[in-house]
Amino acid sequence: MGSALIGLAAAVVGVTGTLIASVLSQRLTARVQSEQFTRQQQVAETQWLREQRMAELTRRREGYMNVNAVFRRYRTHLLKYLWIVHKGAVTAEAREEVEEARRDHHSVLAEAQMVASAEVLAELNDMTKSLSETYRRIMCLEEGDPDPDGSFDEIRADFARIWEQLERMLGAMRADLGVENGTAEPAESRS
């Protein structure tokens, strides 16, 4: 009987081992699949975040390019209009050109305010205040009621300060976009 019991015990151990092995194999497979799923979820989330950051960067870059162009255009039209006022040659067309540049400035600024960082927004607001004040002073000069410091030469001198503000604003934009600062444009080419 001894050998029959040994055979039976061996058979029980063999069957039990086979059953346990299949259960353990299923658990191991389930754990591996769960870990793979978790890794895939993390990869997908990382990819989604990267795409969101790139889309945000693209929106800011486009907004900053637009605001740079429209601020320069508005500044140029203000300076041109100041010269027209100085020469006494104001026309409805000249007035409409500066007003159109002003409207474009307001429109693009409103868009940029939605995507700009706090640092860039502060520079945008400072630049807008300076341009608005310069516009006001030019209109007072045109109407014959200039500010005490609102002569042609004094207003014209303000454009150098506005250019410096523009450079600071561009520096803030470049820093926000992660672009290294390049060299600034020489002062002689600003007027």
Short mmCIF file of N, CA and C in Angstrom, two decimals:
data_model
loop_
_atom_site.label_atom_id
_atom_site.label_comp_id
_atom_site.label_asym_id
_atom_site.label_seq_id
_atom_site.Cartn_x
_atom_site.Cartn_y
_atom_site.Cartn_z
N MET A 1 0.78 -1.17 0.00
CA MET A 1 0.00 0.00 0.00
C MET A 1 0.85 1.27 0.00
N GLY A 2 1.98 1.13 0.47
CA GLY A 2 2.88 2.25 0.56
C GLY A 2 3.15 2.88 -0.79
N SER A 3 3.36 2.04 -1.79
CA SER A 3 3.66 2.61 -3.09
C SER A 3 2.42 3.19 -3.72
N ALA A 4 1.23 2.66 -3.42
CA ALA A 4 -0.01 3.20 -3.94
C ALA A 4 -0.25 4.59 -3.35
N LEU A 5 0.05 4.76 -2.05
CA LEU A 5 -0.12 6.07 -1.41
C LEU A 5 0.88 7.08 -1.97
N ILE A 6 2.05 6.62 -2.19
CA ILE A 6 3.07 7.51 -2.74
C ILE A 6 2.64 7.96 -4.14
N GLY A 7 2.13 7.05 -4.92
CA GLY A 7 1.67 7.37 -6.28
C GLY A 7 0.50 8.34 -6.24
N LEU A 8 -0.43 8.05 -5.27
CA LEU A 8 -1.58 8.93 -5.13
C LEU A 8 -1.13 10.32 -4.69
N ALA A 9 -0.20 10.39 -3.73
CA ALA A 9 0.31 11.67 -3.25
C ALA A 9 1.00 12.41 -4.39
N ALA A 10 1.77 11.69 -5.19
CA ALA A 10 2.46 12.32 -6.31
C ALA A 10 1.45 12.86 -7.32
N ALA A 11 0.37 12.09 -7.55
CA ALA A 11 -0.65 12.53 -8.49
C ALA A 11 -1.36 13.77 -7.97
N VAL A 12 -1.69 13.77 -6.64
CA VAL A 12 -2.36 14.92 -6.04
C VAL A 12 -1.46 16.15 -6.13
N VAL A 13 -0.18 15.97 -5.81
CA VAL A 13 0.77 17.10 -5.86
C VAL A 13 0.88 17.59 -7.31
N GLY A 14 0.93 16.70 -8.25
CA GLY A 14 1.05 17.07 -9.67
C GLY A 14 -0.16 17.83 -10.16
N VAL A 15 -1.36 17.31 -9.82
CA VAL A 15 -2.59 17.99 -10.24
C VAL A 15 -2.69 19.35 -9.55
N THR A 16 -2.39 19.38 -8.25
CA THR A 16 -2.44 20.65 -7.49
C THR A 16 -1.45 21.63 -8.08
N GLY A 17 -0.27 21.22 -8.39
CA GLY A 17 0.75 22.09 -8.99
C GLY A 17 0.29 22.64 -10.33
N THR A 18 -0.33 21.78 -11.12
CA THR A 18 -0.83 22.22 -12.42
C THR A 18 -1.92 23.26 -12.25
N LEU A 19 -2.83 23.02 -11.30
CA LEU A 19 -3.91 23.99 -11.05
C LEU A 19 -3.36 25.31 -10.51
N ILE A 20 -2.44 25.19 -9.57
CA ILE A 20 -1.85 26.41 -8.98
C ILE A 20 -1.06 27.17 -10.04
N ALA A 21 -0.33 26.45 -10.88
CA ALA A 21 0.46 27.10 -11.93
C ALA A 21 -0.43 27.89 -12.87
N SER A 22 -1.58 27.34 -13.24
CA SER A 22 -2.47 28.06 -14.16
C SER A 22 -3.06 29.29 -13.49
N VAL A 23 -3.41 29.19 -12.19
CA VAL A 23 -3.93 30.35 -11.46
C VAL A 23 -2.85 31.42 -11.34
N LEU A 24 -1.64 31.01 -10.96
CA LEU A 24 -0.54 31.96 -10.83
C LEU A 24 -0.19 32.59 -12.17
N SER A 25 -0.24 31.79 -13.22
CA SER A 25 0.05 32.29 -14.56
C SER A 25 -0.97 33.35 -14.96
N GLN A 26 -2.25 33.12 -14.66
CA GLN A 26 -3.29 34.09 -14.99
C GLN A 26 -3.09 35.39 -14.19
N ARG A 27 -2.75 35.22 -12.90
CA ARG A 27 -2.52 36.41 -12.07
C ARG A 27 -1.32 37.21 -12.57
N LEU A 28 -0.25 36.51 -12.92
CA LEU A 28 0.95 37.17 -13.43
C LEU A 28 0.65 37.88 -14.74
N THR A 29 -0.07 37.23 -15.61
CA THR A 29 -0.46 37.82 -16.90
C THR A 29 -1.33 39.05 -16.66
N ALA A 30 -2.28 38.97 -15.75
CA ALA A 30 -3.16 40.10 -15.44
C ALA A 30 -2.35 41.27 -14.89
N ARG A 31 -1.38 41.00 -14.03
CA ARG A 31 -0.54 42.06 -13.44
C ARG A 31 0.31 42.71 -14.53
N VAL A 32 0.90 41.91 -15.41
CA VAL A 32 1.71 42.45 -16.50
C VAL A 32 0.85 43.31 -17.42
N GLN A 33 -0.35 42.83 -17.75
CA GLN A 33 -1.25 43.60 -18.61
C GLN A 33 -1.66 44.91 -17.93
N SER A 34 -1.91 44.85 -16.64
CA SER A 34 -2.27 46.06 -15.89
C SER A 34 -1.12 47.07 -15.90
N GLU A 35 0.11 46.59 -15.71
CA GLU A 35 1.27 47.48 -15.74
C GLU A 35 1.46 48.07 -17.13
N GLN A 36 1.26 47.26 -18.17
CA GLN A 36 1.37 47.76 -19.54
C GLN A 36 0.30 48.82 -19.80
N PHE A 37 -0.91 48.58 -19.35
CA PHE A 37 -2.00 49.54 -19.52
C PHE A 37 -1.66 50.85 -18.82
N THR A 38 -1.14 50.75 -17.60
CA THR A 38 -0.77 51.95 -16.84
C THR A 38 0.33 52.72 -17.57
N ARG A 39 1.34 52.01 -18.09
CA ARG A 39 2.41 52.68 -18.84
C ARG A 39 1.85 53.34 -20.10
N GLN A 40 0.96 52.65 -20.80
CA GLN A 40 0.36 53.22 -22.01
C GLN A 40 -0.45 54.48 -21.66
N GLN A 41 -1.16 54.44 -20.55
CA GLN A 41 -1.93 55.60 -20.09
C GLN A 41 -0.99 56.77 -19.80
N GLN A 42 0.13 56.48 -19.13
CA GLN A 42 1.10 57.54 -18.81
C GLN A 42 1.72 58.11 -20.07
N VAL A 43 2.06 57.25 -21.02
CA VAL A 43 2.63 57.71 -22.29
C VAL A 43 1.61 58.57 -23.03
N ALA A 44 0.36 58.13 -23.08
CA ALA A 44 -0.68 58.89 -23.76
C ALA A 44 -0.90 60.24 -23.08
N GLU A 45 -0.90 60.26 -21.76
CA GLU A 45 -1.09 61.52 -21.03
C GLU A 45 0.10 62.45 -21.26
N THR A 46 1.30 61.90 -21.24
CA THR A 46 2.49 62.71 -21.49
C THR A 46 2.46 63.29 -22.90
N GLN A 47 2.07 62.48 -23.86
CA GLN A 47 1.96 62.94 -25.25
C GLN A 47 0.91 64.04 -25.36
N TRP A 48 -0.24 63.86 -24.72
CA TRP A 48 -1.30 64.85 -24.75
C TRP A 48 -0.82 66.17 -24.14
N LEU A 49 -0.13 66.09 -22.99
CA LEU A 49 0.38 67.30 -22.35
C LEU A 49 1.40 68.01 -23.24
N ARG A 50 2.27 67.23 -23.88
CA ARG A 50 3.26 67.81 -24.79
C ARG A 50 2.57 68.52 -25.94
N GLU A 51 1.55 67.89 -26.51
CA GLU A 51 0.81 68.51 -27.61
C GLU A 51 0.11 69.78 -27.15
N GLN A 52 -0.44 69.76 -25.94
CA GLN A 52 -1.11 70.96 -25.40
C GLN A 52 -0.10 72.10 -25.21
N ARG A 53 1.09 71.76 -24.67
CA ARG A 53 2.12 72.79 -24.49
C ARG A 53 2.57 73.36 -25.83
N MET A 54 2.72 72.50 -26.82
CA MET A 54 3.13 72.97 -28.14
C MET A 54 2.05 73.84 -28.77
N ALA A 55 0.79 73.46 -28.61
CA ALA A 55 -0.31 74.26 -29.15
C ALA A 55 -0.36 75.62 -28.46
N GLU A 56 -0.16 75.63 -27.14
CA GLU A 56 -0.15 76.89 -26.39
C GLU A 56 1.03 77.76 -26.83
N LEU A 57 2.18 77.16 -27.00
CA LEU A 57 3.36 77.89 -27.45
C LEU A 57 3.12 78.48 -28.84
N THR A 58 2.50 77.72 -29.71
CA THR A 58 2.19 78.21 -31.05
C THR A 58 1.21 79.37 -30.99
N ARG A 59 0.17 79.26 -30.14
CA ARG A 59 -0.79 80.36 -29.99
C ARG A 59 -0.11 81.63 -29.48
N ARG A 60 0.75 81.46 -28.48
CA ARG A 60 1.46 82.64 -27.94
C ARG A 60 2.39 83.23 -28.99
N ARG A 61 3.15 82.38 -29.69
CA ARG A 61 4.08 82.87 -30.71
C ARG A 61 3.33 83.66 -31.78
N GLU A 62 2.23 83.12 -32.28
CA GLU A 62 1.44 83.82 -33.29
C GLU A 62 0.87 85.13 -32.75
N GLY A 63 0.37 85.08 -31.51
CA GLY A 63 -0.15 86.29 -30.90
C GLY A 63 0.92 87.35 -30.73
N TYR A 64 2.11 86.92 -30.30
CA TYR A 64 3.21 87.86 -30.10
C TYR A 64 3.70 88.44 -31.43
N MET A 65 3.73 87.61 -32.47
CA MET A 65 4.13 88.13 -33.79
C MET A 65 3.12 89.17 -34.27
N ASN A 66 1.84 88.88 -34.08
CA ASN A 66 0.80 89.83 -34.51
C ASN A 66 0.88 91.13 -33.73
N VAL A 67 1.05 91.01 -32.43
CA VAL A 67 1.09 92.22 -31.61
C VAL A 67 2.35 93.04 -31.92
N ASN A 68 3.46 92.39 -32.16
CA ASN A 68 4.68 93.10 -32.53
C ASN A 68 4.46 93.88 -33.82
N ALA A 69 3.89 93.22 -34.82
CA ALA A 69 3.66 93.88 -36.10
C ALA A 69 2.69 95.06 -35.97
N VAL A 70 1.61 94.86 -35.22
CA VAL A 70 0.60 95.92 -35.13
C VAL A 70 1.08 97.08 -34.25
N PHE A 71 1.87 96.79 -33.21
CA PHE A 71 2.42 97.87 -32.40
C PHE A 71 3.39 98.71 -33.24
N ARG A 72 4.23 98.05 -34.03
CA ARG A 72 5.17 98.78 -34.88
C ARG A 72 4.40 99.63 -35.91
N ARG A 73 3.38 99.04 -36.48
CA ARG A 73 2.58 99.76 -37.47
C ARG A 73 1.91 100.98 -36.84
N TYR A 74 1.34 100.80 -35.66
CA TYR A 74 0.67 101.91 -34.97
C TYR A 74 1.68 103.00 -34.64
N ARG A 75 2.85 102.62 -34.14
CA ARG A 75 3.90 103.58 -33.81
C ARG A 75 4.30 104.35 -35.06
N THR A 76 4.49 103.64 -36.16
CA THR A 76 4.89 104.27 -37.42
C THR A 76 3.82 105.26 -37.89
N HIS A 77 2.56 104.86 -37.82
CA HIS A 77 1.48 105.75 -38.26
C HIS A 77 1.35 106.96 -37.33
N LEU A 78 1.59 106.76 -36.05
CA LEU A 78 1.55 107.91 -35.13
C LEU A 78 2.67 108.90 -35.47
N LEU A 79 3.86 108.39 -35.71
CA LEU A 79 4.98 109.26 -36.04
C LEU A 79 4.73 109.99 -37.36
N LYS A 80 4.22 109.27 -38.33
CA LYS A 80 3.89 109.88 -39.63
C LYS A 80 2.82 110.96 -39.45
N TYR A 81 1.82 110.66 -38.63
CA TYR A 81 0.75 111.63 -38.41
C TYR A 81 1.27 112.86 -37.66
N LEU A 82 2.20 112.65 -36.74
CA LEU A 82 2.81 113.79 -36.04
C LEU A 82 3.48 114.72 -37.04
N TRP A 83 4.19 114.16 -37.99
CA TRP A 83 4.84 114.97 -39.03
C TRP A 83 3.80 115.70 -39.88
N ILE A 84 2.70 115.02 -40.20
CA ILE A 84 1.63 115.65 -41.00
C ILE A 84 1.03 116.82 -40.22
N VAL A 85 0.80 116.61 -38.91
CA VAL A 85 0.28 117.69 -38.06
C VAL A 85 1.27 118.85 -38.03
N HIS A 86 2.55 118.52 -37.89
CA HIS A 86 3.60 119.54 -37.83
C HIS A 86 3.63 120.38 -39.12
N LYS A 87 3.42 119.72 -40.25
CA LYS A 87 3.44 120.42 -41.55
C LYS A 87 2.12 121.13 -41.83
N GLY A 88 1.11 120.86 -41.01
CA GLY A 88 -0.20 121.47 -41.23
C GLY A 88 -0.91 120.89 -42.44
N ALA A 89 -0.64 119.63 -42.74
CA ALA A 89 -1.20 119.00 -43.94
C ALA A 89 -2.15 117.85 -43.60
N VAL A 90 -2.89 117.99 -42.52
CA VAL A 90 -3.80 116.93 -42.09
C VAL A 90 -4.94 116.79 -43.09
N THR A 91 -5.18 115.54 -43.50
CA THR A 91 -6.29 115.23 -44.41
C THR A 91 -7.14 114.15 -43.75
N ALA A 92 -8.32 113.98 -44.30
CA ALA A 92 -9.22 112.93 -43.78
C ALA A 92 -8.58 111.55 -43.97
N GLU A 93 -7.88 111.39 -45.09
CA GLU A 93 -7.22 110.11 -45.35
C GLU A 93 -6.12 109.83 -44.34
N ALA A 94 -5.33 110.85 -44.04
CA ALA A 94 -4.25 110.67 -43.06
C ALA A 94 -4.84 110.36 -41.69
N ARG A 95 -5.89 111.04 -41.35
CA ARG A 95 -6.55 110.80 -40.06
C ARG A 95 -7.11 109.38 -40.02
N GLU A 96 -7.71 108.91 -41.11
CA GLU A 96 -8.28 107.57 -41.17
C GLU A 96 -7.19 106.50 -41.07
N GLU A 97 -6.03 106.75 -41.66
CA GLU A 97 -4.92 105.79 -41.57
C GLU A 97 -4.49 105.57 -40.12
N VAL A 98 -4.35 106.66 -39.39
CA VAL A 98 -3.92 106.52 -37.99
C VAL A 98 -5.04 105.87 -37.17
N GLU A 99 -6.28 106.18 -37.47
CA GLU A 99 -7.39 105.57 -36.75
C GLU A 99 -7.50 104.07 -37.05
N GLU A 100 -7.24 103.70 -38.30
CA GLU A 100 -7.27 102.29 -38.66
C GLU A 100 -6.14 101.53 -37.93
N ALA A 101 -4.97 102.12 -37.89
CA ALA A 101 -3.85 101.49 -37.16
C ALA A 101 -4.19 101.38 -35.68
N ARG A 102 -4.87 102.36 -35.15
CA ARG A 102 -5.28 102.34 -33.74
C ARG A 102 -6.30 101.24 -33.48
N ARG A 103 -7.28 101.10 -34.37
CA ARG A 103 -8.28 100.03 -34.22
C ARG A 103 -7.63 98.66 -34.32
N ASP A 104 -6.72 98.50 -35.28
CA ASP A 104 -6.00 97.23 -35.41
C ASP A 104 -5.22 96.92 -34.15
N HIS A 105 -4.60 97.94 -33.60
CA HIS A 105 -3.84 97.79 -32.36
C HIS A 105 -4.73 97.27 -31.24
N HIS A 106 -5.89 97.88 -31.08
CA HIS A 106 -6.82 97.46 -30.02
C HIS A 106 -7.30 96.02 -30.23
N SER A 107 -7.59 95.69 -31.47
CA SER A 107 -8.09 94.35 -31.78
C SER A 107 -7.04 93.28 -31.50
N VAL A 108 -5.83 93.48 -31.99
CA VAL A 108 -4.76 92.48 -31.79
C VAL A 108 -4.36 92.43 -30.32
N LEU A 109 -4.36 93.57 -29.65
CA LEU A 109 -4.05 93.58 -28.22
C LEU A 109 -5.05 92.74 -27.44
N ALA A 110 -6.32 92.86 -27.79
CA ALA A 110 -7.35 92.07 -27.09
C ALA A 110 -7.10 90.57 -27.26
N GLU A 111 -6.69 90.16 -28.44
CA GLU A 111 -6.37 88.75 -28.68
C GLU A 111 -5.15 88.32 -27.88
N ALA A 112 -4.13 89.16 -27.89
CA ALA A 112 -2.88 88.83 -27.19
C ALA A 112 -3.09 88.74 -25.68
N GLN A 113 -4.00 89.55 -25.15
CA GLN A 113 -4.26 89.52 -23.72
C GLN A 113 -4.78 88.17 -23.25
N MET A 114 -5.35 87.39 -24.16
CA MET A 114 -5.90 86.09 -23.81
C MET A 114 -4.83 85.00 -23.71
N VAL A 115 -3.66 85.22 -24.30
CA VAL A 115 -2.63 84.18 -24.31
C VAL A 115 -1.32 84.61 -23.67
N ALA A 116 -1.16 85.89 -23.40
CA ALA A 116 0.11 86.40 -22.90
C ALA A 116 0.35 85.99 -21.45
N SER A 117 1.63 85.80 -21.14
CA SER A 117 2.00 85.54 -19.75
C SER A 117 1.86 86.84 -18.95
N ALA A 118 1.93 86.75 -17.64
CA ALA A 118 1.77 87.93 -16.79
C ALA A 118 2.85 88.97 -17.09
N GLU A 119 4.08 88.51 -17.31
CA GLU A 119 5.19 89.44 -17.58
C GLU A 119 4.97 90.16 -18.91
N VAL A 120 4.58 89.42 -19.92
CA VAL A 120 4.34 90.01 -21.24
C VAL A 120 3.12 90.93 -21.18
N LEU A 121 2.10 90.52 -20.46
CA LEU A 121 0.90 91.35 -20.34
C LEU A 121 1.23 92.69 -19.69
N ALA A 122 2.09 92.69 -18.70
CA ALA A 122 2.49 93.95 -18.07
C ALA A 122 3.19 94.86 -19.08
N GLU A 123 4.07 94.28 -19.90
CA GLU A 123 4.76 95.06 -20.93
C GLU A 123 3.78 95.57 -21.99
N LEU A 124 2.84 94.72 -22.38
CA LEU A 124 1.82 95.13 -23.37
C LEU A 124 1.01 96.31 -22.84
N ASN A 125 0.62 96.23 -21.58
CA ASN A 125 -0.17 97.31 -20.98
C ASN A 125 0.63 98.61 -20.91
N ASP A 126 1.91 98.51 -20.52
CA ASP A 126 2.75 99.71 -20.47
C ASP A 126 2.90 100.33 -21.86
N MET A 127 3.13 99.48 -22.84
CA MET A 127 3.30 99.95 -24.21
C MET A 127 2.01 100.60 -24.72
N THR A 128 0.88 99.99 -24.41
CA THR A 128 -0.40 100.54 -24.85
C THR A 128 -0.66 101.90 -24.20
N LYS A 129 -0.33 102.02 -22.92
CA LYS A 129 -0.51 103.31 -22.24
C LYS A 129 0.35 104.38 -22.89
N SER A 130 1.58 104.04 -23.21
CA SER A 130 2.47 105.02 -23.86
C SER A 130 1.95 105.43 -25.23
N LEU A 131 1.52 104.45 -26.01
CA LEU A 131 0.99 104.77 -27.34
C LEU A 131 -0.29 105.60 -27.24
N SER A 132 -1.15 105.25 -26.29
CA SER A 132 -2.40 106.00 -26.10
C SER A 132 -2.12 107.44 -25.68
N GLU A 133 -1.17 107.61 -24.79
CA GLU A 133 -0.81 108.96 -24.34
C GLU A 133 -0.20 109.76 -25.49
N THR A 134 0.62 109.12 -26.29
CA THR A 134 1.22 109.81 -27.44
C THR A 134 0.13 110.18 -28.44
N TYR A 135 -0.80 109.30 -28.68
CA TYR A 135 -1.93 109.59 -29.56
C TYR A 135 -2.71 110.81 -29.05
N ARG A 136 -3.00 110.81 -27.75
CA ARG A 136 -3.74 111.93 -27.15
C ARG A 136 -2.99 113.24 -27.33
N ARG A 137 -1.69 113.21 -27.09
CA ARG A 137 -0.88 114.43 -27.19
C ARG A 137 -0.83 114.94 -28.63
N ILE A 138 -0.75 114.02 -29.58
CA ILE A 138 -0.73 114.42 -31.00
C ILE A 138 -2.08 115.05 -31.37
N MET A 139 -3.18 114.45 -30.91
CA MET A 139 -4.51 115.00 -31.22
C MET A 139 -4.68 116.39 -30.58
N CYS A 140 -4.17 116.58 -29.38
CA CYS A 140 -4.23 117.91 -28.75
C CYS A 140 -3.42 118.92 -29.55
N LEU A 141 -2.25 118.50 -30.02
CA LEU A 141 -1.41 119.37 -30.85
C LEU A 141 -2.15 119.73 -32.14
N GLU A 142 -2.79 118.75 -32.75
CA GLU A 142 -3.52 119.00 -33.99
C GLU A 142 -4.66 119.99 -33.77
N GLU A 143 -5.34 119.88 -32.62
CA GLU A 143 -6.48 120.75 -32.33
C GLU A 143 -6.05 122.14 -31.88
N GLY A 144 -4.74 122.35 -31.74
CA GLY A 144 -4.24 123.66 -31.34
C GLY A 144 -4.27 123.88 -29.84
N ASP A 145 -4.45 122.84 -29.08
CA ASP A 145 -4.48 122.92 -27.62
C ASP A 145 -3.47 121.93 -27.02
N PRO A 146 -2.19 122.13 -27.33
CA PRO A 146 -1.19 121.15 -26.87
C PRO A 146 -0.97 121.20 -25.37
N ASP A 147 -0.51 120.07 -24.83
CA ASP A 147 -0.09 120.01 -23.43
C ASP A 147 1.09 120.96 -23.25
N PRO A 148 1.39 121.38 -21.98
CA PRO A 148 2.55 122.24 -21.76
C PRO A 148 3.86 121.63 -22.33
N ASP A 149 3.94 120.32 -22.29
CA ASP A 149 5.13 119.65 -22.85
C ASP A 149 4.75 118.91 -24.13
N GLY A 150 3.82 119.48 -24.89
CA GLY A 150 3.28 118.79 -26.05
C GLY A 150 3.66 119.40 -27.37
N SER A 151 4.85 119.97 -27.45
CA SER A 151 5.28 120.51 -28.74
C SER A 151 5.67 119.36 -29.66
N PHE A 152 5.83 119.69 -30.93
CA PHE A 152 6.23 118.69 -31.92
C PHE A 152 7.52 118.00 -31.48
N ASP A 153 8.53 118.78 -31.11
CA ASP A 153 9.83 118.20 -30.75
C ASP A 153 9.74 117.33 -29.50
N GLU A 154 8.95 117.75 -28.52
CA GLU A 154 8.81 116.95 -27.29
C GLU A 154 8.07 115.64 -27.55
N ILE A 155 7.04 115.70 -28.36
CA ILE A 155 6.31 114.46 -28.69
C ILE A 155 7.21 113.56 -29.53
N ARG A 156 7.93 114.14 -30.47
CA ARG A 156 8.83 113.35 -31.31
C ARG A 156 9.89 112.66 -30.46
N ALA A 157 10.38 113.33 -29.43
CA ALA A 157 11.39 112.73 -28.55
C ALA A 157 10.81 111.53 -27.79
N ASP A 158 9.49 111.53 -27.56
CA ASP A 158 8.86 110.41 -26.86
C ASP A 158 8.96 109.10 -27.66
N PHE A 159 9.11 109.21 -28.96
CA PHE A 159 9.17 107.99 -29.78
C PHE A 159 10.42 107.16 -29.48
N ALA A 160 11.49 107.79 -29.04
CA ALA A 160 12.68 107.03 -28.64
C ALA A 160 12.37 106.21 -27.39
N ARG A 161 11.65 106.80 -26.45
CA ARG A 161 11.24 106.07 -25.23
C ARG A 161 10.29 104.93 -25.59
N ILE A 162 9.40 105.18 -26.53
CA ILE A 162 8.47 104.13 -26.97
C ILE A 162 9.26 102.99 -27.60
N TRP A 163 10.30 103.32 -28.37
CA TRP A 163 11.11 102.27 -28.97
C TRP A 163 11.79 101.42 -27.90
N GLU A 164 12.28 102.05 -26.85
CA GLU A 164 12.90 101.30 -25.75
C GLU A 164 11.87 100.38 -25.08
N GLN A 165 10.64 100.88 -24.92
CA GLN A 165 9.58 100.05 -24.37
C GLN A 165 9.28 98.87 -25.29
N LEU A 166 9.30 99.12 -26.58
CA LEU A 166 9.07 98.05 -27.54
C LEU A 166 10.14 96.97 -27.40
N GLU A 167 11.39 97.39 -27.23
CA GLU A 167 12.48 96.42 -27.06
C GLU A 167 12.28 95.60 -25.79
N ARG A 168 11.86 96.25 -24.70
CA ARG A 168 11.59 95.51 -23.45
C ARG A 168 10.44 94.53 -23.64
N MET A 169 9.41 94.97 -24.34
CA MET A 169 8.27 94.12 -24.59
C MET A 169 8.69 92.91 -25.42
N LEU A 170 9.49 93.13 -26.45
CA LEU A 170 9.97 92.02 -27.28
C LEU A 170 10.86 91.08 -26.47
N GLY A 171 11.66 91.64 -25.57
CA GLY A 171 12.50 90.80 -24.71
C GLY A 171 11.65 89.91 -23.81
N ALA A 172 10.57 90.47 -23.27
CA ALA A 172 9.67 89.68 -22.42
C ALA A 172 8.99 88.58 -23.24
N MET A 173 8.60 88.91 -24.46
CA MET A 173 7.97 87.92 -25.33
C MET A 173 8.94 86.79 -25.66
N ARG A 174 10.16 87.16 -26.02
CA ARG A 174 11.16 86.16 -26.37
C ARG A 174 11.47 85.27 -25.17
N ALA A 175 11.56 85.87 -24.00
CA ALA A 175 11.83 85.07 -22.78
C ALA A 175 10.66 84.13 -22.51
N ASP A 176 9.45 84.62 -22.71
CA ASP A 176 8.27 83.79 -22.49
C ASP A 176 8.22 82.60 -23.46
N LEU A 177 8.74 82.81 -24.66
CA LEU A 177 8.76 81.74 -25.66
C LEU A 177 10.00 80.86 -25.55
N GLY A 178 10.92 81.24 -24.65
CA GLY A 178 12.13 80.44 -24.47
C GLY A 178 13.18 80.70 -25.53
N VAL A 179 13.10 81.86 -26.17
CA VAL A 179 14.07 82.22 -27.21
C VAL A 179 15.16 83.06 -26.57
N GLU A 180 16.41 82.77 -26.94
CA GLU A 180 17.52 83.57 -26.42
C GLU A 180 17.43 84.97 -26.99
N ASN A 181 17.82 85.94 -26.19
CA ASN A 181 17.80 87.32 -26.65
C ASN A 181 18.94 87.57 -27.61
N GLY A 182 18.61 88.22 -28.71
CA GLY A 182 19.63 88.61 -29.69
C GLY A 182 20.04 90.03 -29.45
N THR A 183 20.81 90.57 -30.34
CA THR A 183 21.24 91.95 -30.19
C THR A 183 20.13 92.87 -30.66
N ALA A 184 20.06 94.02 -30.04
CA ALA A 184 19.02 94.99 -30.36
C ALA A 184 19.40 95.76 -31.61
N GLU A 185 18.39 96.36 -32.23
CA GLU A 185 18.61 97.18 -33.42
C GLU A 185 19.32 98.45 -33.04
N PRO A 186 20.27 98.93 -33.83
CA PRO A 186 20.98 100.16 -33.49
C PRO A 186 20.03 101.34 -33.36
N ALA A 187 20.37 102.26 -32.46
CA ALA A 187 19.51 103.41 -32.17
C ALA A 187 19.28 104.27 -33.40
N GLU A 188 20.26 104.39 -34.33
CA GLU A 188 20.11 105.26 -35.48
C GLU A 188 18.98 104.83 -36.39
N SER A 189 18.63 103.55 -36.39
CA SER A 189 17.59 103.06 -37.32
C SER A 189 16.20 103.14 -36.71
N ARG A 190 16.05 103.74 -35.57
CA ARG A 190 14.75 103.75 -34.87
C ARG A 190 13.81 104.83 -35.36
N SER A 191 14.30 105.93 -35.87
CA SER A 191 13.43 107.06 -36.21
C SER A 191 12.84 106.96 -37.57
#
